[in-house]
Amino acid sequence: MTDFAATKEMFYLPEGMIYLDGNSLGPLPKAAPAKMDAVMKDEWGEFLITGWNKAGWMARPTQIGNRIARLIGAEENHVMVGDTLSIKVFQAVASAMDIALSRNPDRKVILSDNGNFPSDLYMAEGLIKTLDRDGTKGLELRVVDPEAVEENLTDEVAVMMITEVDYRTGRKHDMQALTEKAHAKDIVTVWDLAHSAGAFEVELAACKADFAVGCTYKYLNGGPGAPAFIYVNPAHADTAQPALSGWLGHDAPFAFEQSYRPGAGVERMRVGTPPVLANASLDAALDIWDLTTMAEIRAKSIELCELFIKKVEARCPMLKLASPRDPQIRGSQISFHFEDGYAAMQAVIARGVIGDFRAPDIMRFGFTPLYVDEQDVIKAAEIIEDVMVNKLWDRPEYKVRNRVT
Ligand SMILES: *Cc1c(COP(=O)(O)O)cnc(C)c1O
């Protein structure tokens, strides 16, 4: 059994703050600053260039990939860490397209849904422009409603690119079922686990997902700008064509050959120099994940989410639940519609409950059992009630939009 009181103690949380935004940026693990300090002073400071070997900096992305693999049901040595999620989305979709078009050259469509995060859609658009500059090939990004993905898995589709959990509503796709349906039509799948990794159990290997990507600064608490990850199914690992063929994905980077030869397996999904300092912070964050299981995290997350919905709905009739009511088809966040959601969220934040706002009218709260408990949820619901019932949000200063919402 996980001691969640003990894991909560392992995070620095500012006095008086209830942090319900770990789905956007996880909090600071108390062990991370010392770890980074040691990497900076004892490794960078003392070893300089020799740190790549002596301190194992070059092997770290593979090792961290294996730590993440355990949390997402992936095979060992099939997850690579580096770059940002947007880059990893591009890599995965490009390799997936290459596989799909080599099997079925007439296919035209990358299928996604309008619950996907804009950066994923932009990346797919950019790839299509790169592959089909003047549109003569007829390649197309087709974006449908989340409920309509299944019926749109037709034999026009080359790649299905889906984010498992909708960042606004928290609606969760059925990875197993959609992957099976896609494969029945010979469609290559790319799953974005941005709101899945560290939120609930993911079974990439069991679902036979072709590619997956995700970030580590949300539920995994790796720190702002922490590197992303990419998973390549063993069936593709040694044949996937890397579109971003950087030197560190080369089979022999230090042979400095004239032309690119992909490295073994998922090593080819490296691009350039690993972010050594960011990896140190991520590594410290992952130590905490060794103390729990995703099954326990999921069970606790459902408890917290159910409690939150019950309390908020009982007190705030003006807030309309935007998330699915059934926890089985929901991630680890709860969202409500409210017309003045931006101002209301600012007022809630001013009272120490940190959630966020997503246009046009979504107030979003993330639930992260490693450091959020029942008392936090009850207190948060009381504060939200006070703000909503007494209209504390209706003040000009809460209506000024910041750059990051
Ligand atoms: C958070 C998130 C991103 C962010 O991408 P970055 O490159 O890390 O900024 C992309 N896609 C999805 C689905 C996300 O939830």
Coordinates of C-alpha atoms and ligand atoms in Angstrom, one line a residue:
M1 CA 0.0 0.0 0.0
T2 CA 1.3 3.4 -0.9
D3 CA 1.7 5.8 2.0
F4 CA 0.3 8.9 0.3
A5 CA 0.9 11.1 3.3
A6 CA 4.6 10.2 2.9
T7 CA 4.7 11.0 -0.8
K8 CA 2.9 14.3 -0.1
E9 CA 5.8 15.2 2.2
M10 CA 8.2 14.7 -0.6
F11 CA 6.9 17.7 -2.5
Y12 CA 7.4 21.3 -1.8
L13 CA 4.0 23.0 -1.8
P14 CA 3.8 26.7 -0.8
E15 CA 2.1 27.3 2.6
G16 CA -1.7 27.6 2.3
M17 CA -1.8 26.6 -1.4
I18 CA -4.0 23.8 -2.6
Y19 CA -2.5 22.7 -5.9
L20 CA -5.0 21.3 -8.4
D21 CA -2.9 22.0 -11.5
G22 CA -0.5 19.1 -11.5
N23 CA -2.0 18.2 -14.8
S24 CA -0.3 21.3 -16.3
L25 CA 2.9 21.5 -14.2
G26 CA 3.7 19.2 -11.4
P27 CA 5.2 20.7 -8.2
L28 CA 8.8 20.6 -7.1
P29 CA 10.0 17.3 -5.5
K30 CA 12.0 18.3 -2.5
A31 CA 14.9 16.1 -3.6
A32 CA 15.2 17.7 -7.0
P33 CA 17.3 20.9 -6.1
A34 CA 19.9 18.8 -4.3
K35 CA 20.1 16.4 -7.2
M36 CA 20.5 19.2 -9.7
D37 CA 23.0 20.9 -7.4
A38 CA 25.1 17.7 -7.4
V39 CA 24.9 17.2 -11.1
M40 CA 25.9 20.9 -11.7
K41 CA 28.8 21.0 -9.1
D42 CA 30.0 17.4 -8.9
E43 CA 29.5 16.4 -12.5
W44 CA 29.4 19.5 -14.8
G45 CA 31.8 21.4 -12.5
E46 CA 34.3 18.7 -11.9
F47 CA 34.1 16.5 -15.0
L48 CA 33.3 19.0 -17.7
I49 CA 33.3 17.3 -21.1
T50 CA 34.2 13.9 -19.5
G51 CA 30.9 13.9 -17.7
W52 CA 29.3 12.5 -20.9
N53 CA 31.0 9.2 -20.0
K54 CA 32.1 9.5 -16.4
A55 CA 28.7 10.7 -15.1
G56 CA 26.7 8.6 -17.7
W57 CA 25.0 11.7 -19.2
M58 CA 24.7 10.1 -22.6
A59 CA 23.1 6.9 -21.3
R60 CA 20.6 8.8 -19.1
P61 CA 17.8 9.3 -21.7
T62 CA 17.6 5.5 -22.2
Q63 CA 17.6 4.8 -18.5
I64 CA 14.9 7.4 -17.8
G65 CA 13.0 6.0 -20.7
N66 CA 13.0 2.7 -19.0
R67 CA 11.7 4.2 -15.7
I68 CA 8.8 5.8 -17.7
A69 CA 8.2 2.6 -19.6
R70 CA 7.2 0.9 -16.3
L71 CA 4.5 3.5 -15.8
I72 CA 3.0 3.2 -19.2
G73 CA 3.1 -0.5 -19.8
A74 CA 5.8 -0.4 -22.4
E75 CA 8.5 -2.9 -23.1
E76 CA 12.0 -2.3 -21.7
N77 CA 14.3 -0.2 -24.1
H78 CA 11.5 1.1 -26.2
V79 CA 11.0 4.5 -24.7
M80 CA 13.4 7.4 -25.4
V81 CA 13.5 10.8 -23.6
G82 CA 14.4 14.2 -25.0
D83 CA 13.2 17.3 -26.7
T84 CA 9.7 18.7 -26.1
L85 CA 6.4 16.9 -26.7
S86 CA 5.6 18.9 -29.9
I87 CA 8.9 17.6 -31.4
K88 CA 8.1 14.0 -30.3
V89 CA 4.6 14.2 -31.8
F90 CA 6.2 15.3 -35.2
Q91 CA 8.7 12.4 -35.0
A92 CA 6.0 9.8 -34.2
V93 CA 3.6 10.9 -36.8
A94 CA 6.3 11.2 -39.4
S95 CA 7.5 7.7 -38.8
A96 CA 3.9 6.4 -38.6
M97 CA 3.1 8.0 -42.0
D98 CA 6.2 6.5 -43.5
I99 CA 5.1 3.0 -42.4
A100 CA 1.5 3.6 -43.4
L101 CA 2.3 4.9 -46.9
S102 CA 4.9 2.2 -47.5
R103 CA 2.1 -0.4 -46.9
N104 CA -0.8 1.6 -48.5
P105 CA 0.6 4.3 -50.8
D106 CA -2.9 5.6 -51.7
R107 CA -3.9 6.6 -48.2
K108 CA -4.2 10.3 -47.6
V109 CA -5.5 11.0 -44.1
I110 CA -4.1 11.7 -40.7
L111 CA -7.1 11.3 -38.5
S112 CA -7.4 13.2 -35.2
D113 CA -10.1 14.8 -33.1
N114 CA -11.0 18.3 -32.0
G115 CA -10.3 17.3 -28.3
N116 CA -6.7 17.0 -29.3
F117 CA -4.2 19.7 -28.1
P118 CA -3.6 22.3 -30.8
S119 CA 0.2 21.7 -30.9
D120 CA -0.4 18.1 -32.0
L121 CA -2.7 19.3 -34.8
Y122 CA -0.3 22.0 -35.8
M123 CA 2.6 19.5 -36.0
A124 CA 0.5 17.2 -38.2
E125 CA -0.3 20.2 -40.4
G126 CA 3.3 21.1 -40.6
L127 CA 4.3 17.5 -41.6
I128 CA 1.6 17.4 -44.3
K129 CA 3.0 20.7 -45.7
T130 CA 6.5 19.2 -45.7
L131 CA 5.4 16.0 -47.4
D132 CA 3.0 17.6 -49.8
R133 CA 4.0 21.2 -50.4
D134 CA 1.7 22.0 -53.3
G135 CA -1.1 19.6 -52.2
T136 CA -0.8 17.4 -55.3
K137 CA -0.6 14.3 -53.2
G138 CA -3.9 15.2 -51.5
L139 CA -2.6 14.5 -47.9
E140 CA -5.1 15.7 -45.4
L141 CA -5.4 16.2 -41.6
R142 CA -9.0 15.2 -40.8
V143 CA -10.2 16.4 -37.4
V144 CA -13.5 14.9 -36.2
D145 CA -15.5 15.0 -32.9
P146 CA -14.0 12.7 -30.3
E147 CA -17.1 10.5 -30.4
A148 CA -16.7 10.1 -34.2
V149 CA -13.1 8.8 -34.3
E150 CA -14.2 5.2 -34.5
E151 CA -16.6 5.6 -37.4
N152 CA -13.9 7.6 -39.3
L153 CA -11.4 4.8 -39.3
T154 CA -11.8 4.2 -43.0
D155 CA -9.4 2.8 -45.5
E156 CA -8.5 6.4 -46.5
V157 CA -6.8 6.8 -43.2
A158 CA -3.0 6.3 -43.0
V159 CA -2.4 7.3 -39.4
M160 CA -4.7 7.8 -36.3
M161 CA -3.2 10.5 -34.0
I162 CA -5.1 10.7 -30.8
T163 CA -4.4 12.2 -27.4
E164 CA -5.9 9.7 -25.0
V165 CA -7.3 12.3 -22.6
D166 CA -9.0 15.5 -23.8
Y167 CA -7.1 18.4 -22.2
R168 CA -10.3 20.4 -21.8
T169 CA -13.0 17.9 -20.6
G170 CA -10.8 15.0 -19.4
R171 CA -12.7 12.6 -21.6
K172 CA -10.7 9.5 -22.1
H173 CA -10.6 7.4 -25.3
D174 CA -10.6 3.6 -25.2
M175 CA -7.0 2.9 -26.3
Q176 CA -7.4 -0.8 -26.6
A177 CA -10.6 -0.7 -28.7
L178 CA -9.5 2.2 -31.0
T179 CA -6.1 0.6 -31.6
E180 CA -7.7 -2.7 -32.5
K181 CA -10.2 -1.1 -34.8
A182 CA -7.4 0.9 -36.4
H183 CA -5.3 -2.1 -36.9
A184 CA -8.2 -4.0 -38.5
K185 CA -8.1 -1.3 -41.2
D186 CA -4.3 -1.4 -41.4
I187 CA -4.0 2.1 -39.8
V188 CA -0.9 3.0 -37.9
T189 CA -1.6 4.5 -34.4
V190 CA 0.0 7.4 -32.5
W191 CA -1.1 7.9 -28.9
D192 CA -0.3 11.1 -27.0
L193 CA -0.1 10.3 -23.3
A194 CA 0.3 13.9 -22.1
H195 CA -2.6 13.6 -19.7
S196 CA -2.2 9.8 -19.1
A197 CA 1.4 9.1 -18.0
G198 CA 1.3 9.3 -14.2
A199 CA -2.5 9.8 -14.2
F200 CA -3.7 6.2 -14.6
E201 CA -2.6 2.8 -15.9
V202 CA -1.6 2.8 -19.5
E203 CA -0.9 -0.6 -21.3
L204 CA 1.0 0.3 -24.5
A205 CA 2.3 -3.2 -25.1
A206 CA -0.9 -4.9 -24.3
C207 CA -2.8 -2.5 -26.6
K208 CA -0.2 -3.0 -29.3
A209 CA 0.0 0.8 -29.8
D210 CA 2.4 1.6 -32.6
F211 CA 3.8 4.8 -31.3
A212 CA 3.2 6.9 -28.2
V213 CA 4.5 10.2 -26.9
G214 CA 4.0 12.2 -23.8
C215 CA 5.5 14.9 -21.5
T216 CA 7.1 14.6 -18.1
Y217 CA 6.3 18.0 -16.6
K218 CA 2.6 17.3 -16.0
Y219 CA 1.7 14.3 -13.8
L220 CA 5.3 13.1 -13.7
N221 CA 6.6 16.3 -12.0
G222 CA 9.8 16.5 -14.0
G223 CA 9.9 20.3 -13.9
P224 CA 9.0 23.2 -16.3
G225 CA 10.3 22.3 -19.7
A226 CA 11.3 18.8 -18.7
P227 CA 12.0 16.5 -21.7
A228 CA 9.3 14.5 -23.4
F229 CA 9.3 10.8 -24.3
I230 CA 8.5 8.7 -27.3
Y231 CA 7.6 5.0 -27.5
V232 CA 8.1 2.8 -30.5
N233 CA 6.5 -0.6 -30.6
P234 CA 9.1 -3.4 -31.0
A235 CA 7.5 -4.3 -34.3
H236 CA 8.7 -1.0 -35.7
A237 CA 11.7 -0.2 -33.6
D238 CA 14.4 -1.3 -36.0
T239 CA 12.7 -0.2 -39.1
A240 CA 11.0 3.1 -38.2
Q241 CA 12.4 6.0 -40.3
P242 CA 13.4 9.0 -38.2
A243 CA 12.3 12.2 -39.9
L244 CA 14.5 14.3 -37.5
S245 CA 17.7 12.5 -38.2
G246 CA 20.0 14.2 -35.8
W247 CA 23.5 13.0 -35.1
L248 CA 22.8 11.4 -31.7
G249 CA 20.2 9.2 -33.3
H250 CA 22.9 8.0 -35.7
D251 CA 24.2 4.4 -35.3
A252 CA 27.7 5.8 -34.7
P253 CA 27.6 9.5 -33.8
F254 CA 31.3 9.7 -33.0
A255 CA 32.3 8.1 -36.3
F256 CA 31.1 11.4 -37.8
E257 CA 30.1 9.8 -41.1
Q258 CA 28.8 11.9 -44.0
S259 CA 25.4 10.4 -44.1
Y260 CA 22.8 9.2 -41.6
R261 CA 22.4 5.6 -40.5
P262 CA 19.7 5.2 -37.9
G263 CA 20.8 3.8 -34.5
A264 CA 19.5 0.6 -33.0
G265 CA 15.8 0.5 -32.0
V266 CA 14.5 3.5 -30.1
E267 CA 18.0 5.1 -29.9
R268 CA 17.2 6.5 -33.4
M269 CA 14.6 8.7 -31.8
R270 CA 17.3 10.8 -30.1
V271 CA 17.9 14.0 -32.0
G272 CA 20.6 16.2 -30.5
T273 CA 22.4 16.7 -27.2
P274 CA 20.4 15.5 -24.1
P275 CA 19.2 18.1 -21.6
V276 CA 21.5 16.9 -18.8
L277 CA 20.2 19.3 -16.1
A278 CA 16.6 18.8 -16.9
N279 CA 17.1 15.0 -16.9
A280 CA 18.5 15.3 -13.3
S281 CA 15.4 17.0 -12.1
L282 CA 13.2 14.4 -13.9
D283 CA 15.2 11.5 -12.5
A284 CA 14.6 12.9 -8.9
A285 CA 10.9 13.1 -9.6
L286 CA 10.8 9.6 -10.9
D287 CA 12.2 8.3 -7.6
I288 CA 8.8 9.1 -6.0
W289 CA 7.1 6.9 -8.6
D290 CA 9.0 3.9 -7.3
L291 CA 7.0 4.1 -4.1
T292 CA 3.6 3.5 -5.7
T293 CA 1.8 1.7 -8.4
M294 CA -0.4 3.1 -11.1
A295 CA -3.3 1.0 -9.9
E296 CA -3.2 2.7 -6.5
I297 CA -2.8 6.1 -8.1
R298 CA -5.8 5.5 -10.3
A299 CA -8.0 4.2 -7.4
K300 CA -7.1 7.2 -5.3
S301 CA -7.5 9.6 -8.1
I302 CA -11.1 8.4 -8.8
E303 CA -11.9 8.8 -5.1
L304 CA -10.7 12.4 -5.1
C305 CA -12.4 13.2 -8.3
E306 CA -15.7 11.8 -7.2
L307 CA -15.5 13.6 -3.9
F308 CA -14.8 16.9 -5.7
I309 CA -17.7 16.5 -8.1
K310 CA -20.1 15.7 -5.3
K311 CA -19.0 18.7 -3.2
V312 CA -18.9 21.2 -6.0
E313 CA -22.2 20.1 -7.6
A314 CA -24.0 20.2 -4.2
R315 CA -22.9 23.8 -3.6
C316 CA -22.4 25.5 -7.0
P317 CA -25.4 24.9 -9.3
M318 CA -24.0 27.5 -11.7
L319 CA -21.1 25.2 -12.6
K320 CA -21.9 22.6 -15.2
L321 CA -19.8 19.5 -15.2
A322 CA -17.8 19.3 -18.5
S323 CA -16.1 16.0 -17.7
P324 CA -17.6 12.6 -18.2
R325 CA -19.5 11.5 -15.1
D326 CA -18.3 7.9 -15.5
P327 CA -14.8 7.7 -14.0
Q328 CA -13.9 4.9 -16.4
I329 CA -14.0 7.2 -19.4
R330 CA -12.3 10.1 -17.6
G331 CA -8.7 11.0 -16.9
S332 CA -7.5 12.6 -13.7
Q333 CA -9.0 16.1 -14.1
I334 CA -12.4 17.6 -13.5
S335 CA -13.7 20.5 -15.6
F336 CA -16.7 22.7 -15.3
H337 CA -18.3 25.1 -17.8
F338 CA -18.9 28.6 -16.5
E339 CA -19.5 31.6 -18.7
D340 CA -17.2 33.8 -16.6
G341 CA -14.8 31.0 -16.1
Y342 CA -11.6 33.0 -16.6
A343 CA -12.5 35.6 -13.9
A344 CA -13.9 32.9 -11.6
M345 CA -10.7 30.9 -11.8
Q346 CA -8.6 34.0 -11.1
A347 CA -10.7 34.6 -8.0
V348 CA -10.3 31.0 -6.9
I349 CA -6.5 31.2 -7.5
A350 CA -6.4 34.4 -5.4
R351 CA -7.9 32.3 -2.5
G352 CA -5.1 29.8 -2.8
V353 CA -6.8 27.0 -4.9
I354 CA -4.8 26.6 -8.1
G355 CA -6.6 25.4 -11.1
D356 CA -6.5 26.8 -14.6
F357 CA -8.8 28.1 -17.4
R358 CA -9.1 26.8 -20.9
A359 CA -11.0 28.8 -23.5
P360 CA -13.8 29.3 -24.1
D361 CA -15.4 28.6 -20.7
I362 CA -13.6 25.7 -18.9
M363 CA -12.5 25.8 -15.3
R364 CA -10.1 22.9 -14.9
F365 CA -8.8 21.1 -11.8
G366 CA -6.3 18.2 -11.8
F367 CA -6.1 15.5 -9.1
T368 CA -2.8 14.0 -8.2
P369 CA -2.8 11.6 -5.3
L370 CA 0.9 11.8 -4.7
Y371 CA 0.4 15.2 -3.1
V372 CA -3.4 16.0 -3.0
D373 CA -5.6 14.4 -0.3
E374 CA -9.3 14.4 0.8
Q375 CA -8.7 17.4 3.1
D376 CA -7.4 19.4 0.2
V377 CA -10.4 18.5 -2.0
I378 CA -12.9 19.4 0.8
K379 CA -11.2 22.7 1.4
A380 CA -10.9 23.5 -2.3
A381 CA -14.7 22.9 -2.7
E382 CA -15.5 25.2 0.2
I383 CA -13.4 28.0 -1.3
I384 CA -14.9 27.5 -4.8
E385 CA -18.4 27.7 -3.2
D386 CA -17.5 31.0 -1.5
V387 CA -16.2 32.5 -4.7
M388 CA -19.2 31.3 -6.8
V389 CA -22.1 31.8 -4.4
N390 CA -20.8 35.3 -3.3
K391 CA -19.7 36.2 -6.8
L392 CA -16.3 37.2 -5.6
W393 CA -15.0 36.8 -9.2
D394 CA -17.0 39.8 -10.4
R395 CA -14.2 42.3 -10.1
P396 CA -12.3 44.1 -12.9
E397 CA -8.9 42.8 -11.8
Y398 CA -10.0 39.2 -12.3
K399 CA -11.0 39.9 -15.9
V400 CA -7.6 41.0 -17.2
R401 CA -6.1 38.1 -19.2
N402 CA -2.5 37.0 -18.5
R403 CA -0.3 35.6 -21.2
V404 CA -0.5 32.1 -19.8
T405 CA -3.9 31.1 -18.6
Ligands
LIG1 C1 0.9 19.7 -22.8 C2 0.7 19.1 -24.1 C3 1.6 19.5 -25.2 C4 2.7 20.5 -24.9 O1 3.7 20.3 -25.8 P1 5.2 20.9 -25.5 O2 5.9 20.7 -26.8 O3 5.7 20.2 -24.3 O4 5.0 22.3 -25.2 C5 1.4 18.9 -26.4 N1 0.4 18.0 -26.6 C6 -0.5 17.7 -25.7 C7 -1.6 16.7 -26.0 C8 -0.4 18.3 -24.4 O5 -1.3 18.0 -23.4

